Amino acid sequence: MEKHFVIVAYGDLIDYTDWSRKVVNLNEQIWPMEEREAFMGKFYEEIRWFVLSSDFKVKYLGDGFMILRELGSRGTRVHDALRFLFGIYKLGARMQGIIKKSRFPPKGFRLRVVAGMAGKVNMPDPNSKDKVAEEYTSPAIDMSERLLHVEKEWPLICHGSVVNLIGHNFKNLIFSHLKNVKYDKKKVTPEDAKDLWSFGFEKGFHIA
């Protein structure tokens, strides 16, 4: 199994299940089915645009996705991680934009980011047996998914591994340490919740 240093993000719609159930509740019919379908069409269109316009690896997961980037040598690692973080930040902003414009929106959209080592193995693509699908396994990937259950309505959270990798020296990139976070104790350990940060980019930030 190949070993790679990666940065990974899980993203999904907040409380999607409750929202979708309300949409399709025929007894109440509070939200028209057409409105839900229109929103999801725009949601997937944003993901489609992101996939076609970036070089990140994406795995679709229903109302969300996993985004991953292998980080190369230490000479380019910080730059590539920063570009990844800015890319998903812009994606999150676009998702919040379509939520804000929707007549019947879900609660919101969230992203959780972690960095660390991962193993990669090539497997037969289940959709096309003559092609190869790259699969990754890593504690960092597992943690990124678990962190969806930390401060569930907070849009952008990263682990300290990302902050340690990128550092605090970039103008217009803001990391803020989160204290006393709320989390689902059935899915998240106290250790997971220790070193978490919100992040954002101020106007004027640019990276090639």
CSV table of C-alpha atoms in Angstrom, one decimal:
chain,number,residue,atom,x,y,z
A,1,MET,CA,0.0,0.0,0.0
A,2,GLU,CA,1.4,3.4,-1.0
A,3,LYS,CA,1.8,6.0,1.7
A,4,HIS,CA,0.9,9.7,1.1
A,5,PHE,CA,0.5,12.8,3.2
A,6,VAL,CA,-3.0,14.2,2.5
A,7,ILE,CA,-5.4,16.9,3.4
A,8,VAL,CA,-9.1,15.8,3.4
A,9,ALA,CA,-12.4,17.5,3.9
A,10,TYR,CA,-15.9,16.1,4.5
A,11,GLY,CA,-18.8,18.3,3.6
A,12,ASP,CA,-22.6,17.8,3.8
A,13,LEU,CA,-25.9,19.6,4.3
A,14,ILE,CA,-26.9,20.1,7.9
A,15,ASP,CA,-29.8,18.0,9.1
A,16,TYR,CA,-30.5,16.8,5.6
A,17,THR,CA,-32.6,13.8,6.7
A,18,ASP,CA,-35.0,16.0,8.7
A,19,TRP,CA,-35.3,18.5,5.9
A,20,SER,CA,-35.9,15.9,3.2
A,21,ARG,CA,-38.6,14.2,5.4
A,22,LYS,CA,-40.4,17.5,5.8
A,23,VAL,CA,-40.3,18.0,2.1
A,24,VAL,CA,-41.9,14.7,1.2
A,25,ASN,CA,-44.4,14.5,4.1
A,26,LEU,CA,-47.6,14.1,2.1
A,27,ASN,CA,-49.8,14.6,5.1
A,28,GLU,CA,-48.4,18.0,5.9
A,29,GLN,CA,-47.0,19.0,2.5
A,30,ILE,CA,-45.2,22.0,4.1
A,31,TRP,CA,-42.5,22.2,1.5
A,32,PRO,CA,-43.3,21.4,-2.2
A,33,MET,CA,-41.3,18.5,-3.6
A,34,GLU,CA,-40.4,20.7,-6.6
A,35,GLU,CA,-38.6,23.2,-4.3
A,36,ARG,CA,-36.5,20.4,-2.8
A,37,GLU,CA,-35.6,19.0,-6.2
A,38,ALA,CA,-34.7,22.5,-7.5
A,39,PHE,CA,-32.4,23.1,-4.5
A,40,MET,CA,-30.7,19.7,-4.9
A,41,GLY,CA,-30.2,20.4,-8.6
A,42,LYS,CA,-28.3,23.6,-7.8
A,43,PHE,CA,-26.4,21.8,-5.0
A,44,TYR,CA,-25.2,19.1,-7.4
A,45,GLU,CA,-24.4,21.7,-10.0
A,46,GLU,CA,-22.0,23.4,-7.6
A,47,ILE,CA,-20.3,20.1,-6.9
A,48,ARG,CA,-20.1,19.4,-10.6
A,49,TRP,CA,-18.5,22.8,-11.2
A,50,PHE,CA,-16.0,22.2,-8.4
A,51,VAL,CA,-15.0,18.8,-9.7
A,52,LEU,CA,-14.4,20.0,-13.2
A,53,SER,CA,-12.5,23.2,-12.2
A,54,SER,CA,-10.1,21.6,-9.6
A,55,ASP,CA,-7.6,18.8,-9.4
A,56,PHE,CA,-8.8,17.5,-6.1
A,57,LYS,CA,-10.1,13.9,-5.7
A,58,VAL,CA,-13.8,13.8,-4.9
A,59,LYS,CA,-16.0,10.9,-3.6
A,60,TYR,CA,-19.8,11.5,-3.8
A,61,LEU,CA,-21.8,10.7,-0.6
A,62,GLY,CA,-25.5,11.5,-1.3
A,63,ASP,CA,-26.1,14.9,0.3
A,64,GLY,CA,-22.3,15.4,0.7
A,65,PHE,CA,-18.9,14.4,-0.4
A,66,MET,CA,-15.3,13.8,0.6
A,67,ILE,CA,-12.6,15.9,-1.0
A,68,LEU,CA,-8.9,14.8,-0.8
A,69,ARG,CA,-5.6,16.1,-2.1
A,70,GLU,CA,-2.3,14.3,-1.9
A,71,LEU,CA,0.4,16.7,-0.7
A,72,GLY,CA,3.8,16.2,-2.2
A,73,SER,CA,7.3,17.3,-1.1
A,74,ARG,CA,7.7,19.7,1.8
A,75,GLY,CA,8.7,22.4,-0.7
A,76,THR,CA,5.2,22.6,-2.1
A,77,ARG,CA,3.2,21.0,0.7
A,78,VAL,CA,2.1,24.2,2.4
A,79,HIS,CA,1.2,25.9,-0.9
A,80,ASP,CA,-0.9,23.0,-2.0
A,81,ALA,CA,-2.6,22.7,1.4
A,82,LEU,CA,-3.4,26.4,1.3
A,83,ARG,CA,-4.8,26.2,-2.2
A,84,PHE,CA,-7.0,23.2,-1.0
A,85,LEU,CA,-8.3,25.1,2.0
A,86,PHE,CA,-9.1,28.2,-0.1
A,87,GLY,CA,-10.8,26.1,-2.7
A,88,ILE,CA,-13.2,24.4,-0.3
A,89,TYR,CA,-13.7,27.7,1.5
A,90,LYS,CA,-15.0,29.2,-1.8
A,91,LEU,CA,-17.1,26.1,-2.4
A,92,GLY,CA,-18.7,26.5,1.1
A,93,ALA,CA,-19.4,30.1,0.4
A,94,ARG,CA,-21.2,29.2,-2.9
A,95,MET,CA,-23.2,26.6,-1.1
A,96,GLN,CA,-24.3,29.1,1.6
A,97,GLY,CA,-25.3,31.4,-1.3
A,98,ILE,CA,-27.7,29.0,-2.9
A,99,ILE,CA,-29.1,28.1,0.6
A,100,LYS,CA,-29.7,31.8,1.3
A,101,LYS,CA,-31.5,32.2,-2.1
A,102,SER,CA,-33.7,29.1,-1.6
A,103,ARG,CA,-37.4,29.5,-0.6
A,104,PHE,CA,-37.2,26.3,1.4
A,105,PRO,CA,-33.5,25.8,2.4
A,106,PRO,CA,-31.9,23.2,4.7
A,107,LYS,CA,-30.2,24.5,7.8
A,108,GLY,CA,-26.9,25.0,6.2
A,109,PHE,CA,-23.7,23.4,4.8
A,110,ARG,CA,-20.6,22.4,6.7
A,111,LEU,CA,-17.0,21.4,6.0
A,112,ARG,CA,-14.5,19.6,8.3
A,113,VAL,CA,-10.8,19.4,7.3
A,114,VAL,CA,-7.9,17.3,8.7
A,115,ALA,CA,-4.4,16.5,7.5
A,116,GLY,CA,-2.3,13.4,8.0
A,117,MET,CA,-0.8,10.3,6.5
A,118,ALA,CA,-2.9,7.9,4.4
A,119,GLY,CA,-2.6,4.6,2.6
A,120,LYS,CA,-3.6,4.3,-1.0
A,121,VAL,CA,-4.6,1.2,-2.9
A,122,ASN,CA,-5.8,0.8,-6.5
A,123,MET,CA,-9.0,-1.2,-6.8
A,124,PRO,CA,-11.2,-2.1,-9.7
A,125,ASP,CA,-13.7,0.6,-10.4
A,126,PRO,CA,-17.2,-0.9,-9.6
A,127,ASN,CA,-18.8,1.2,-12.4
A,128,SER,CA,-16.2,0.2,-15.0
A,129,LYS,CA,-14.2,-2.9,-14.4
A,130,ASP,CA,-11.5,-2.0,-16.9
A,131,LYS,CA,-10.7,1.2,-14.9
A,132,VAL,CA,-8.9,1.6,-11.6
A,133,ALA,CA,-10.3,3.5,-8.6
A,134,GLU,CA,-8.0,5.0,-6.0
A,135,GLU,CA,-9.1,4.2,-2.4
A,136,TYR,CA,-7.6,5.8,0.7
A,137,THR,CA,-7.5,4.7,4.3
A,138,SER,CA,-6.4,7.0,7.1
A,139,PRO,CA,-7.1,8.1,10.7
A,140,ALA,CA,-7.2,11.6,9.3
A,141,ILE,CA,-10.0,10.7,6.8
A,142,ASP,CA,-11.9,8.9,9.6
A,143,MET,CA,-11.6,12.0,11.9
A,144,SER,CA,-12.7,14.4,9.2
A,145,GLU,CA,-15.9,12.5,8.9
A,146,ARG,CA,-16.4,12.2,12.6
A,147,LEU,CA,-15.9,16.0,13.0
A,148,LEU,CA,-19.2,16.5,11.2
A,149,HIS,CA,-20.7,15.7,14.6
A,150,VAL,CA,-18.9,18.5,16.3
A,151,GLU,CA,-20.7,21.9,16.5
A,152,LYS,CA,-23.0,20.6,13.9
A,153,GLU,CA,-24.2,24.0,12.7
A,154,TRP,CA,-20.8,25.6,12.5
A,155,PRO,CA,-19.9,25.9,8.7
A,156,LEU,CA,-16.1,25.6,8.7
A,157,ILE,CA,-13.9,23.7,11.2
A,158,CYS,CA,-10.4,22.3,10.8
A,159,HIS,CA,-8.2,20.2,13.0
A,160,GLY,CA,-5.0,21.4,14.5
A,161,SER,CA,-3.1,19.2,12.0
A,162,VAL,CA,-4.1,21.7,9.3
A,163,VAL,CA,-3.1,24.8,11.3
A,164,ASN,CA,0.2,23.2,12.1
A,165,LEU,CA,0.8,22.5,8.5
A,166,ILE,CA,-0.1,25.9,7.1
A,167,GLY,CA,0.8,28.1,10.0
A,168,HIS,CA,-0.4,31.6,11.0
A,169,ASN,CA,1.8,33.6,8.6
A,170,PHE,CA,-0.5,34.1,5.7
A,171,LYS,CA,-2.2,37.5,5.5
A,172,ASN,CA,-6.0,37.4,5.2
A,173,LEU,CA,-6.2,33.7,6.5
A,174,ILE,CA,-7.8,33.6,9.9
A,175,PHE,CA,-7.6,30.6,12.3
A,176,SER,CA,-9.6,30.9,15.5
A,177,HIS,CA,-9.2,28.3,18.2
A,178,LEU,CA,-12.5,26.7,19.4
A,179,LYS,CA,-13.0,26.1,23.1
A,180,ASN,CA,-15.6,24.1,24.9
A,181,VAL,CA,-17.0,22.7,21.7
A,182,LYS,CA,-20.3,20.7,21.7
A,183,TYR,CA,-20.2,17.2,20.1
A,184,ASP,CA,-22.0,13.9,19.9
A,185,LYS,CA,-20.3,11.8,22.5
A,186,LYS,CA,-21.4,8.6,20.7
A,187,LYS,CA,-19.5,9.5,17.6
A,188,VAL,CA,-16.7,11.8,18.7
A,189,THR,CA,-14.0,11.3,21.3
A,190,PRO,CA,-12.8,14.0,23.7
A,191,GLU,CA,-9.4,13.7,22.0
A,192,ASP,CA,-11.1,14.5,18.6
A,193,ALA,CA,-12.6,17.7,20.0
A,194,LYS,CA,-9.4,19.0,21.7
A,195,ASP,CA,-7.6,20.8,18.9
A,196,LEU,CA,-10.2,22.4,16.6
A,197,TRP,CA,-10.2,25.7,14.8
A,198,SER,CA,-12.6,27.7,12.7
A,199,PHE,CA,-11.1,29.3,9.6
A,200,GLY,CA,-11.9,31.9,7.0
A,201,PHE,CA,-10.3,34.1,4.4
A,202,GLU,CA,-10.7,37.9,4.4
A,203,LYS,CA,-11.3,39.8,1.2
A,204,GLY,CA,-8.3,40.2,-1.0
A,205,PHE,CA,-6.8,36.8,-0.5
A,206,HIS,CA,-5.5,35.2,-3.6
A,207,ILE,CA,-3.4,32.1,-4.5
A,208,ALA,CA,-2.4,30.7,-7.9
